[in-house]
């Protein structure tokens, strides 16, 4: 039974955060308490993840057949995603209506018939409806549930689900617009560009990170840092700010796609060297076996790197031929899990498969490019330990959150805060 | 295959990593070779991907030079505790060997955590000089979680 406790406290007043007012009405300033405040974190769970957002829950490829299911989290809420007999996908809270136990306590599998809670054997169909109560009528006329007990009134919460290019998203809110509108036309086009045919999962890894979940999402949207922190991107010209490219930010700010075009840099080619940037190791760092970078043009548009995000916690990555989905799972105010799923397509040739396996060295917890992202969030979390009253300065490329034909900008980070503040009511 | 020599190979392997002689690490492999770092879950599902995937000694050398010259991470080292190898079979002088391991990570401030456990699934054979080398070492971790980052090879 769900009795929501949305009693309006003083922290729920419009414009008021649990930590007082938002400090400055600018997308370019963000208070550091936002990564550390426990009450704010709880509000994020309710307002963002359980609010009018689409949350990534699994790949269609994870649950191809009837009864196939996976478990995941929507914010703090455990959920089950399952394919039913009609081929439809349902998502419901992984919480027994009886006493609240997990209904499924593994990562996934196939359920024959109904789900059955192990605690007292209550059963649920593939839509999350309570179907069976053990000893409902008692024994020999004794015990059992009261006569008027109406099963239909008791179920785990159900989420609306939607699929898009093999991805499954779920939302708890009736107000969440259709996924296409939620993502926005421009970013949607970039998502479809990659997910253009049936995919094949190649592997999964989880990277627990010692920082607030938002620091990772910001990092992903931060096109400014990429070629300054990651030597591989700069040295091997996978992505330099001086190459062609840009960042698309959705109208509401929450979603983005940044991209690098694989063309020569022209007059700006020497800019990294001129500024003596650490990550420019041209000539000083070479690979004994450069096959890790052997790539082929796969999408026919010269975009060699594209990072795309859907608010709040979904990321799609294409770096040359290395493709992955990353899911940001908050675990506490200063902890999160990053779930990596490497994938290819069902029609990959053996050569393409091998190429992807090699290029997967670039990303993940041990990624030549991305291992640094594992620690920088922790550096901010620790660096700001005593700075709750201070703000960060997110002003590269101005103070707005519009698409720009450059990546020397923090436009999509500001976009995140635009969407964040709207959902949080700040 | 002589068990004592396999034990010695594993001991050398652990020692070069734990004492930060990473440049010696690729030399314990044949060329070409396979070094892969993955999880029991991926292996069970037939998922081929690795967190690290190297099929030449050059790729192993690149791992080391990248750690030395370009990657950014906080100071850390490992302590390997490697169990006894079991020879599962032998074909044409190549032995299939399985060896359990336990890996402790020591951060620069001394924080010491159990970082990973698992099993090495190896194909071992002598090189031209007769020294035992890895044709394959697949590191199969019991868990799927890799705290913060994986800098040093397992
Ligand atoms: S908690 Fe599930 S049946 Fe009792
Ligand atoms: Fe990064």
Short mmCIF file of N, CA and C in Angstrom, two decimals, chain A residues 173-306:
data_model
loop_
_atom_site.label_atom_id
_atom_site.label_comp_id
_atom_site.label_asym_id
_atom_site.label_seq_id
_atom_site.Cartn_x
_atom_site.Cartn_y
_atom_site.Cartn_z
N UNK A 173 6.47 8.63 -13.43
CA UNK A 173 5.56 9.78 -13.50
C UNK A 173 4.69 9.72 -14.75
N UNK A 174 3.44 10.14 -14.58
CA UNK A 174 2.55 10.25 -15.74
C UNK A 174 2.88 11.47 -16.57
N UNK A 175 3.67 12.36 -15.98
CA UNK A 175 3.97 13.62 -16.68
C UNK A 175 5.17 13.53 -17.61
N UNK A 176 5.89 12.41 -17.55
CA UNK A 176 7.08 12.32 -18.41
C UNK A 176 6.63 12.27 -19.87
N UNK A 177 7.13 13.17 -20.70
CA UNK A 177 6.72 13.17 -22.11
C UNK A 177 7.26 11.94 -22.83
N UNK A 178 6.74 11.63 -24.02
CA UNK A 178 7.27 10.50 -24.79
C UNK A 178 8.79 10.63 -24.94
N UNK A 179 9.47 9.48 -24.98
CA UNK A 179 10.92 9.47 -24.95
C UNK A 179 11.53 10.35 -26.05
N UNK A 180 10.92 10.35 -27.23
CA UNK A 180 11.47 11.14 -28.33
C UNK A 180 11.46 12.63 -27.98
N UNK A 181 10.37 13.07 -27.37
CA UNK A 181 10.28 14.48 -26.98
C UNK A 181 11.21 14.76 -25.80
N UNK A 182 11.30 13.80 -24.91
CA UNK A 182 12.15 13.96 -23.73
C UNK A 182 13.60 14.15 -24.15
N UNK A 183 14.03 13.40 -25.15
CA UNK A 183 15.43 13.49 -25.59
C UNK A 183 15.64 14.71 -26.49
N UNK A 184 14.65 15.01 -27.29
CA UNK A 184 14.78 16.15 -28.21
C UNK A 184 15.35 15.70 -29.55
N UNK A 185 14.87 16.33 -30.62
CA UNK A 185 15.15 15.86 -31.98
C UNK A 185 16.63 15.75 -32.30
N UNK A 186 17.40 16.77 -31.93
CA UNK A 186 18.81 16.78 -32.32
C UNK A 186 19.60 15.64 -31.69
N UNK A 187 19.44 15.49 -30.38
CA UNK A 187 20.19 14.44 -29.66
C UNK A 187 19.65 13.07 -30.07
N UNK A 188 18.33 12.99 -30.29
CA UNK A 188 17.72 11.73 -30.72
C UNK A 188 18.33 11.25 -32.04
N UNK A 189 18.54 12.18 -32.96
CA UNK A 189 19.16 11.83 -34.24
C UNK A 189 20.53 11.22 -34.03
N UNK A 190 21.25 11.75 -33.04
CA UNK A 190 22.61 11.24 -32.77
C UNK A 190 22.59 9.89 -32.08
N UNK A 191 21.52 9.63 -31.34
CA UNK A 191 21.38 8.32 -30.70
C UNK A 191 21.06 7.27 -31.77
N UNK A 192 20.14 7.63 -32.66
CA UNK A 192 19.76 6.70 -33.73
C UNK A 192 20.91 6.44 -34.69
N UNK A 193 21.77 7.42 -34.81
CA UNK A 193 22.95 7.27 -35.67
C UNK A 193 23.78 6.06 -35.24
N UNK A 194 23.92 5.85 -33.93
CA UNK A 194 24.73 4.72 -33.44
C UNK A 194 23.89 3.45 -33.35
N UNK A 195 22.73 3.56 -32.73
CA UNK A 195 21.92 2.36 -32.47
C UNK A 195 21.01 2.10 -33.67
N UNK A 196 21.64 1.78 -34.80
CA UNK A 196 20.87 1.69 -36.04
C UNK A 196 20.54 0.26 -36.44
N UNK A 197 20.97 -0.73 -35.64
CA UNK A 197 20.62 -2.12 -35.95
C UNK A 197 20.76 -2.97 -34.69
N UNK A 198 20.33 -4.24 -34.75
CA UNK A 198 20.31 -5.03 -33.50
C UNK A 198 21.69 -5.17 -32.87
N UNK A 199 21.74 -4.99 -31.57
CA UNK A 199 23.02 -5.02 -30.89
C UNK A 199 23.26 -6.37 -30.21
N UNK A 200 24.52 -6.54 -29.84
CA UNK A 200 25.00 -7.79 -29.24
C UNK A 200 25.87 -7.37 -28.06
N UNK A 201 25.50 -7.85 -26.87
CA UNK A 201 26.27 -7.49 -25.68
C UNK A 201 27.61 -8.23 -25.71
N UNK A 202 28.70 -7.51 -25.42
CA UNK A 202 30.04 -8.13 -25.45
C UNK A 202 30.64 -8.28 -24.05
N UNK A 203 30.09 -7.58 -23.07
CA UNK A 203 30.64 -7.71 -21.72
C UNK A 203 30.11 -6.62 -20.81
N UNK A 204 30.18 -6.90 -19.50
CA UNK A 204 29.66 -5.95 -18.52
C UNK A 204 30.61 -5.86 -17.34
N UNK A 205 30.82 -4.64 -16.86
CA UNK A 205 31.68 -4.42 -15.70
C UNK A 205 31.08 -3.30 -14.87
N UNK A 206 31.34 -3.33 -13.58
CA UNK A 206 30.82 -2.28 -12.71
C UNK A 206 32.00 -1.56 -12.06
N UNK A 207 31.92 -0.24 -12.08
CA UNK A 207 32.99 0.58 -11.53
C UNK A 207 32.42 1.44 -10.40
N UNK A 208 32.60 1.03 -9.14
CA UNK A 208 32.16 1.89 -8.03
C UNK A 208 33.07 3.12 -7.95
N UNK A 209 32.47 4.29 -7.87
CA UNK A 209 33.26 5.53 -7.85
C UNK A 209 33.04 6.27 -6.53
N UNK A 210 34.09 6.88 -6.02
CA UNK A 210 34.01 7.52 -4.69
C UNK A 210 33.52 8.96 -4.76
N UNK A 211 32.42 9.17 -5.47
CA UNK A 211 31.93 10.54 -5.62
C UNK A 211 30.42 10.55 -5.84
N UNK A 212 29.84 11.71 -5.63
CA UNK A 212 28.43 11.95 -5.91
C UNK A 212 28.14 11.66 -7.38
N UNK A 213 26.97 11.10 -7.64
CA UNK A 213 26.64 10.69 -9.02
C UNK A 213 26.71 11.84 -10.02
N UNK A 214 26.42 13.06 -9.56
CA UNK A 214 26.38 14.19 -10.49
C UNK A 214 27.76 14.53 -11.03
N UNK A 215 28.77 14.26 -10.22
CA UNK A 215 30.13 14.58 -10.68
C UNK A 215 30.51 13.72 -11.87
N UNK A 216 30.02 12.50 -11.92
CA UNK A 216 30.32 11.69 -13.10
C UNK A 216 29.51 12.17 -14.31
N UNK A 217 28.24 12.47 -14.09
CA UNK A 217 27.42 12.95 -15.21
C UNK A 217 28.00 14.25 -15.78
N UNK A 218 28.44 15.14 -14.89
CA UNK A 218 29.07 16.37 -15.37
C UNK A 218 30.34 16.07 -16.16
N UNK A 219 31.13 15.13 -15.68
CA UNK A 219 32.37 14.77 -16.35
C UNK A 219 32.10 14.31 -17.78
N UNK A 220 31.04 13.53 -17.94
CA UNK A 220 30.68 13.02 -19.26
C UNK A 220 30.28 14.16 -20.20
N UNK A 221 29.67 15.19 -19.62
CA UNK A 221 29.19 16.30 -20.43
C UNK A 221 30.27 17.35 -20.64
N UNK A 222 31.35 17.20 -19.92
CA UNK A 222 32.41 18.21 -19.90
C UNK A 222 33.37 18.00 -21.08
N UNK A 223 33.07 18.65 -22.17
CA UNK A 223 33.90 18.49 -23.37
C UNK A 223 35.23 19.23 -23.24
N UNK A 224 35.31 20.11 -22.28
CA UNK A 224 36.51 20.91 -22.05
C UNK A 224 37.65 20.04 -21.50
N UNK A 225 37.32 19.13 -20.57
CA UNK A 225 38.37 18.38 -19.89
C UNK A 225 39.01 17.30 -20.76
N UNK A 226 38.22 16.78 -21.72
CA UNK A 226 38.58 15.49 -22.31
C UNK A 226 40.01 15.45 -22.84
N UNK A 227 40.37 16.40 -23.66
CA UNK A 227 41.70 16.33 -24.27
C UNK A 227 42.75 17.01 -23.38
N UNK A 228 42.35 17.49 -22.21
CA UNK A 228 43.32 18.07 -21.28
C UNK A 228 43.71 17.07 -20.20
N UNK A 229 42.77 16.19 -19.84
CA UNK A 229 43.05 15.16 -18.85
C UNK A 229 43.59 13.88 -19.51
N UNK A 230 43.03 13.53 -20.64
CA UNK A 230 43.30 12.20 -21.24
C UNK A 230 44.32 12.29 -22.38
N UNK A 231 45.52 11.82 -22.09
CA UNK A 231 46.60 11.90 -23.07
C UNK A 231 46.28 11.16 -24.37
N UNK A 232 45.61 10.04 -24.24
CA UNK A 232 45.32 9.27 -25.46
C UNK A 232 44.49 10.06 -26.46
N UNK A 233 43.53 10.80 -25.94
CA UNK A 233 42.66 11.57 -26.84
C UNK A 233 43.46 12.60 -27.62
N UNK A 234 44.38 13.24 -26.93
CA UNK A 234 45.12 14.33 -27.55
C UNK A 234 46.23 13.80 -28.45
N UNK A 235 47.07 12.93 -27.86
CA UNK A 235 48.25 12.46 -28.58
C UNK A 235 47.88 11.73 -29.86
N UNK A 236 46.87 10.91 -29.79
CA UNK A 236 46.51 10.11 -30.96
C UNK A 236 45.36 10.73 -31.76
N UNK A 237 45.10 12.00 -31.47
CA UNK A 237 44.11 12.76 -32.23
C UNK A 237 42.76 12.05 -32.33
N UNK A 238 42.38 11.41 -31.21
CA UNK A 238 41.04 10.82 -31.15
C UNK A 238 40.04 11.95 -30.91
N UNK A 239 40.45 12.89 -30.06
CA UNK A 239 39.62 14.08 -29.87
C UNK A 239 40.49 15.21 -29.32
N UNK A 240 40.63 16.24 -30.11
CA UNK A 240 41.29 17.46 -29.65
C UNK A 240 40.32 18.61 -29.87
N UNK A 241 40.39 19.58 -28.98
CA UNK A 241 39.46 20.72 -29.11
C UNK A 241 39.67 21.43 -30.44
N UNK A 242 40.87 21.27 -30.99
CA UNK A 242 41.18 21.95 -32.25
C UNK A 242 40.65 21.20 -33.47
N UNK A 243 40.19 19.97 -33.27
CA UNK A 243 39.55 19.26 -34.38
C UNK A 243 38.13 19.76 -34.54
N UNK A 244 37.54 19.47 -35.69
CA UNK A 244 36.15 19.86 -35.89
C UNK A 244 35.25 19.11 -34.93
N UNK A 245 34.11 19.70 -34.64
CA UNK A 245 33.17 19.02 -33.75
C UNK A 245 32.36 20.04 -33.00
N UNK A 246 31.61 19.57 -32.01
CA UNK A 246 30.80 20.51 -31.25
C UNK A 246 29.98 19.78 -30.22
N UNK A 247 29.04 20.49 -29.65
CA UNK A 247 28.19 19.90 -28.64
C UNK A 247 26.75 20.33 -28.89
N UNK A 248 25.87 19.33 -28.92
CA UNK A 248 24.45 19.60 -29.07
C UNK A 248 23.82 19.47 -27.69
N UNK A 249 23.04 20.47 -27.32
CA UNK A 249 22.36 20.42 -26.02
C UNK A 249 20.87 20.49 -26.28
N UNK A 250 20.11 19.59 -25.64
CA UNK A 250 18.66 19.60 -25.86
C UNK A 250 18.07 20.88 -25.29
N UNK A 251 16.90 21.20 -25.78
CA UNK A 251 16.18 22.42 -25.40
C UNK A 251 16.11 22.60 -23.87
N UNK A 252 15.78 21.53 -23.15
CA UNK A 252 15.63 21.65 -21.70
C UNK A 252 16.97 21.54 -20.98
N UNK A 253 18.03 21.27 -21.73
CA UNK A 253 19.37 21.24 -21.15
C UNK A 253 19.86 19.86 -20.73
N UNK A 254 18.94 18.95 -20.46
CA UNK A 254 19.32 17.70 -19.81
C UNK A 254 20.10 16.70 -20.64
N UNK A 255 19.90 16.74 -21.96
CA UNK A 255 20.51 15.72 -22.81
C UNK A 255 21.54 16.38 -23.72
N UNK A 256 22.54 15.62 -24.10
CA UNK A 256 23.55 16.22 -24.95
C UNK A 256 24.20 15.17 -25.85
N UNK A 257 24.85 15.67 -26.88
CA UNK A 257 25.73 14.83 -27.68
C UNK A 257 26.93 15.68 -28.04
N UNK A 258 28.13 15.20 -27.71
CA UNK A 258 29.32 15.92 -28.15
C UNK A 258 30.03 15.04 -29.16
N UNK A 259 30.71 15.64 -30.09
CA UNK A 259 31.27 14.85 -31.19
C UNK A 259 32.54 15.48 -31.72
N UNK A 260 33.39 14.62 -32.23
CA UNK A 260 34.63 15.05 -32.85
C UNK A 260 34.64 14.53 -34.28
N UNK A 261 34.97 15.40 -35.20
CA UNK A 261 35.02 15.00 -36.60
C UNK A 261 36.47 14.70 -36.96
N UNK A 262 36.69 13.56 -37.59
CA UNK A 262 38.05 13.13 -37.90
C UNK A 262 38.64 13.84 -39.10
N UNK A 263 38.86 15.12 -38.95
CA UNK A 263 39.52 15.87 -40.04
C UNK A 263 40.71 16.63 -39.45
N UNK A 264 41.62 17.01 -40.33
CA UNK A 264 42.83 17.72 -39.90
C UNK A 264 42.46 19.06 -39.26
N UNK A 265 43.35 19.54 -38.39
CA UNK A 265 43.00 20.71 -37.58
C UNK A 265 43.33 22.05 -38.21
N UNK A 266 44.03 22.02 -39.36
CA UNK A 266 44.35 23.27 -40.05
C UNK A 266 45.24 24.17 -39.21
N UNK A 267 44.88 25.44 -39.17
CA UNK A 267 45.73 26.46 -38.55
C UNK A 267 45.93 26.25 -37.05
N UNK A 268 45.01 25.52 -36.38
CA UNK A 268 45.10 25.36 -34.93
C UNK A 268 45.93 24.16 -34.48
N UNK A 269 46.53 23.47 -35.44
CA UNK A 269 47.16 22.18 -35.12
C UNK A 269 48.19 22.27 -34.00
N UNK A 270 48.86 23.41 -33.86
CA UNK A 270 49.94 23.51 -32.87
C UNK A 270 49.49 24.03 -31.52
N UNK A 271 48.19 24.20 -31.32
CA UNK A 271 47.71 24.90 -30.12
C UNK A 271 48.07 24.17 -28.82
N UNK A 272 48.00 22.85 -28.81
CA UNK A 272 48.33 22.11 -27.59
C UNK A 272 49.81 22.26 -27.26
N UNK A 273 50.65 22.14 -28.33
CA UNK A 273 52.08 22.26 -28.12
C UNK A 273 52.42 23.65 -27.59
N UNK A 274 51.81 24.66 -28.19
CA UNK A 274 52.12 26.05 -27.83
C UNK A 274 51.80 26.30 -26.34
N UNK A 275 50.75 25.66 -25.83
CA UNK A 275 50.37 25.88 -24.42
C UNK A 275 51.03 24.87 -23.48
N UNK A 276 51.91 24.06 -24.06
CA UNK A 276 52.62 23.03 -23.27
C UNK A 276 51.67 22.20 -22.43
N UNK A 277 50.65 21.70 -23.06
CA UNK A 277 49.65 20.91 -22.35
C UNK A 277 50.15 19.48 -22.19
N UNK A 278 50.06 19.01 -20.96
CA UNK A 278 50.61 17.69 -20.60
C UNK A 278 50.17 16.58 -21.53
N UNK A 279 48.94 16.63 -21.95
CA UNK A 279 48.40 15.51 -22.72
C UNK A 279 48.85 15.49 -24.18
N UNK A 280 49.61 16.50 -24.58
CA UNK A 280 50.16 16.48 -25.94
C UNK A 280 51.54 15.84 -25.89
N UNK A 281 51.59 14.55 -26.20
CA UNK A 281 52.85 13.81 -26.10
C UNK A 281 53.36 13.46 -27.50
N UNK A 282 52.97 14.27 -28.46
CA UNK A 282 53.30 14.01 -29.85
C UNK A 282 54.80 13.73 -30.00
N UNK A 283 55.13 12.53 -30.49
CA UNK A 283 56.55 12.20 -30.71
C UNK A 283 57.25 11.67 -29.48
N UNK A 284 56.72 11.94 -28.29
CA UNK A 284 57.36 11.45 -27.06
C UNK A 284 56.71 10.19 -26.53
N UNK A 285 55.50 9.93 -27.00
CA UNK A 285 54.83 8.70 -26.57
C UNK A 285 54.27 8.01 -27.80
N UNK A 286 54.81 6.82 -28.06
CA UNK A 286 54.34 6.06 -29.22
C UNK A 286 53.93 4.68 -28.73
N UNK A 287 53.11 4.00 -29.51
CA UNK A 287 52.66 2.66 -29.14
C UNK A 287 53.53 1.61 -29.84
N UNK A 288 53.92 0.57 -29.08
CA UNK A 288 54.64 -0.55 -29.69
C UNK A 288 53.71 -1.30 -30.64
N UNK A 289 52.44 -1.38 -30.27
CA UNK A 289 51.46 -2.06 -31.13
C UNK A 289 50.25 -1.15 -31.32
N UNK A 290 50.27 -0.37 -32.38
CA UNK A 290 49.16 0.59 -32.56
C UNK A 290 47.86 -0.04 -33.03
N UNK A 291 47.79 -1.37 -33.07
CA UNK A 291 46.55 -2.00 -33.55
C UNK A 291 45.36 -1.66 -32.64
N UNK A 292 45.64 -1.22 -31.41
CA UNK A 292 44.55 -0.84 -30.51
C UNK A 292 43.74 0.33 -31.09
N UNK A 293 44.36 1.06 -31.99
CA UNK A 293 43.67 2.21 -32.58
C UNK A 293 43.20 1.97 -34.02
N UNK A 294 43.41 0.75 -34.53
CA UNK A 294 42.94 0.45 -35.89
C UNK A 294 41.43 0.58 -35.93
N UNK A 295 40.95 1.51 -36.72
CA UNK A 295 39.50 1.67 -36.73
C UNK A 295 39.02 1.83 -38.16
N UNK A 296 37.73 1.60 -38.33
CA UNK A 296 37.13 1.83 -39.63
C UNK A 296 35.95 2.78 -39.46
N UNK A 297 35.71 3.53 -40.50
CA UNK A 297 34.56 4.43 -40.53
C UNK A 297 33.31 3.56 -40.53
N UNK A 298 32.50 3.70 -39.48
CA UNK A 298 31.39 2.78 -39.32
C UNK A 298 30.03 3.42 -39.60
N UNK A 299 29.96 4.72 -39.39
CA UNK A 299 28.64 5.37 -39.49
C UNK A 299 28.56 6.34 -40.66
N UNK A 300 29.63 6.37 -41.46
CA UNK A 300 29.58 7.11 -42.72
C UNK A 300 29.49 8.61 -42.60
N UNK A 301 29.95 9.18 -41.47
CA UNK A 301 29.83 10.64 -41.36
C UNK A 301 31.07 11.31 -40.76
N UNK A 302 32.18 10.55 -40.71
CA UNK A 302 33.45 11.09 -40.21
C UNK A 302 33.45 11.46 -38.74
N UNK A 303 32.35 11.16 -38.03
CA UNK A 303 32.38 11.42 -36.58
C UNK A 303 33.11 10.26 -35.92
N UNK A 304 34.29 10.54 -35.35
CA UNK A 304 35.08 9.45 -34.80
C UNK A 304 34.87 9.28 -33.30
N UNK A 305 34.26 10.28 -32.69
CA UNK A 305 33.95 10.15 -31.26
C UNK A 305 32.63 10.85 -30.99
N UNK A 306 31.76 10.17 -30.31
CA UNK A 306 30.50 10.79 -29.89
C UNK A 306 30.13 10.29 -28.50
#
